[in-house]
Amino acid sequence: GYLVRLNSQGEPVGRIDHDSLRRPTGLARDPVSGELYVADSGSHDIKVFTALGELARTIGRRGIEEGQFNGPTHLSFANDRLYVSDTLNSRVQVLSPAGEPVSTIGRRGLYVGDLVRPKGVMADRDGHIYVIESYYDHLLIFNESNELLLPIGGTGREAGKFFLPAGAWTDNGSRLFVADMFNGRVVVLDYLGGAQ
């Protein structure tokens, strides 16, 4: 696998083509160091590249312990933390920029709020953590203590519902964006909490 770098017009301007990349699925950039974090689902790890595209280090390996992964997919960097959807381990791991485990969000289970197939993950400036639970078609909102605050969604095509959602992103202002994959749309949600 490889990564393609695009300019603001969407034209290719370079690529990262490293032998160790098996199935890159998620990307996040550390705004402080400029390093690029890549979730490699095929290798069950996170690869970190310099701004020049050189492999700096690899975080984790296949396993179930903290700091180990099983099919990691989506990544997000916020508030000096790396959020990793450790999809096949049914959790989100929170790491330091160096890759040290900080905490874990979620558990495998049968109820709304449990994580069976977490995909998109992001955090906002107020410390809220948003997780796409694609199996149950929900956007789950957790606080900075990793406690579930609110589930949004459920299976459906009408407004406020999702059908196999995948990605999520926040503009760190007042909007949340959810890639509602099988409904073929991007859902935009207004954030009404906190000081604006």
Coordinates of C-alpha atoms in Angstrom, one line a residue, residues 2-7 11-17 52-53:
Y2 CA 0.9 3.6 -0.3
L3 CA -0.3 7.1 0.6
V4 CA -0.8 9.9 -1.9
R5 CA -0.3 13.5 -1.0
L6 CA -2.6 16.1 -2.7
N7 CA -2.5 19.8 -2.9
E11 CA -3.7 17.2 -7.6
P12 CA -1.1 14.6 -6.6
V13 CA 2.1 16.2 -5.4
G14 CA 3.9 13.2 -3.8
R15 CA 3.4 9.9 -2.2
I16 CA 4.6 7.7 0.7
D17 CA 5.3 4.3 -0.7
L52 CA 9.1 14.1 4.5
G53 CA 7.5 10.7 4.3

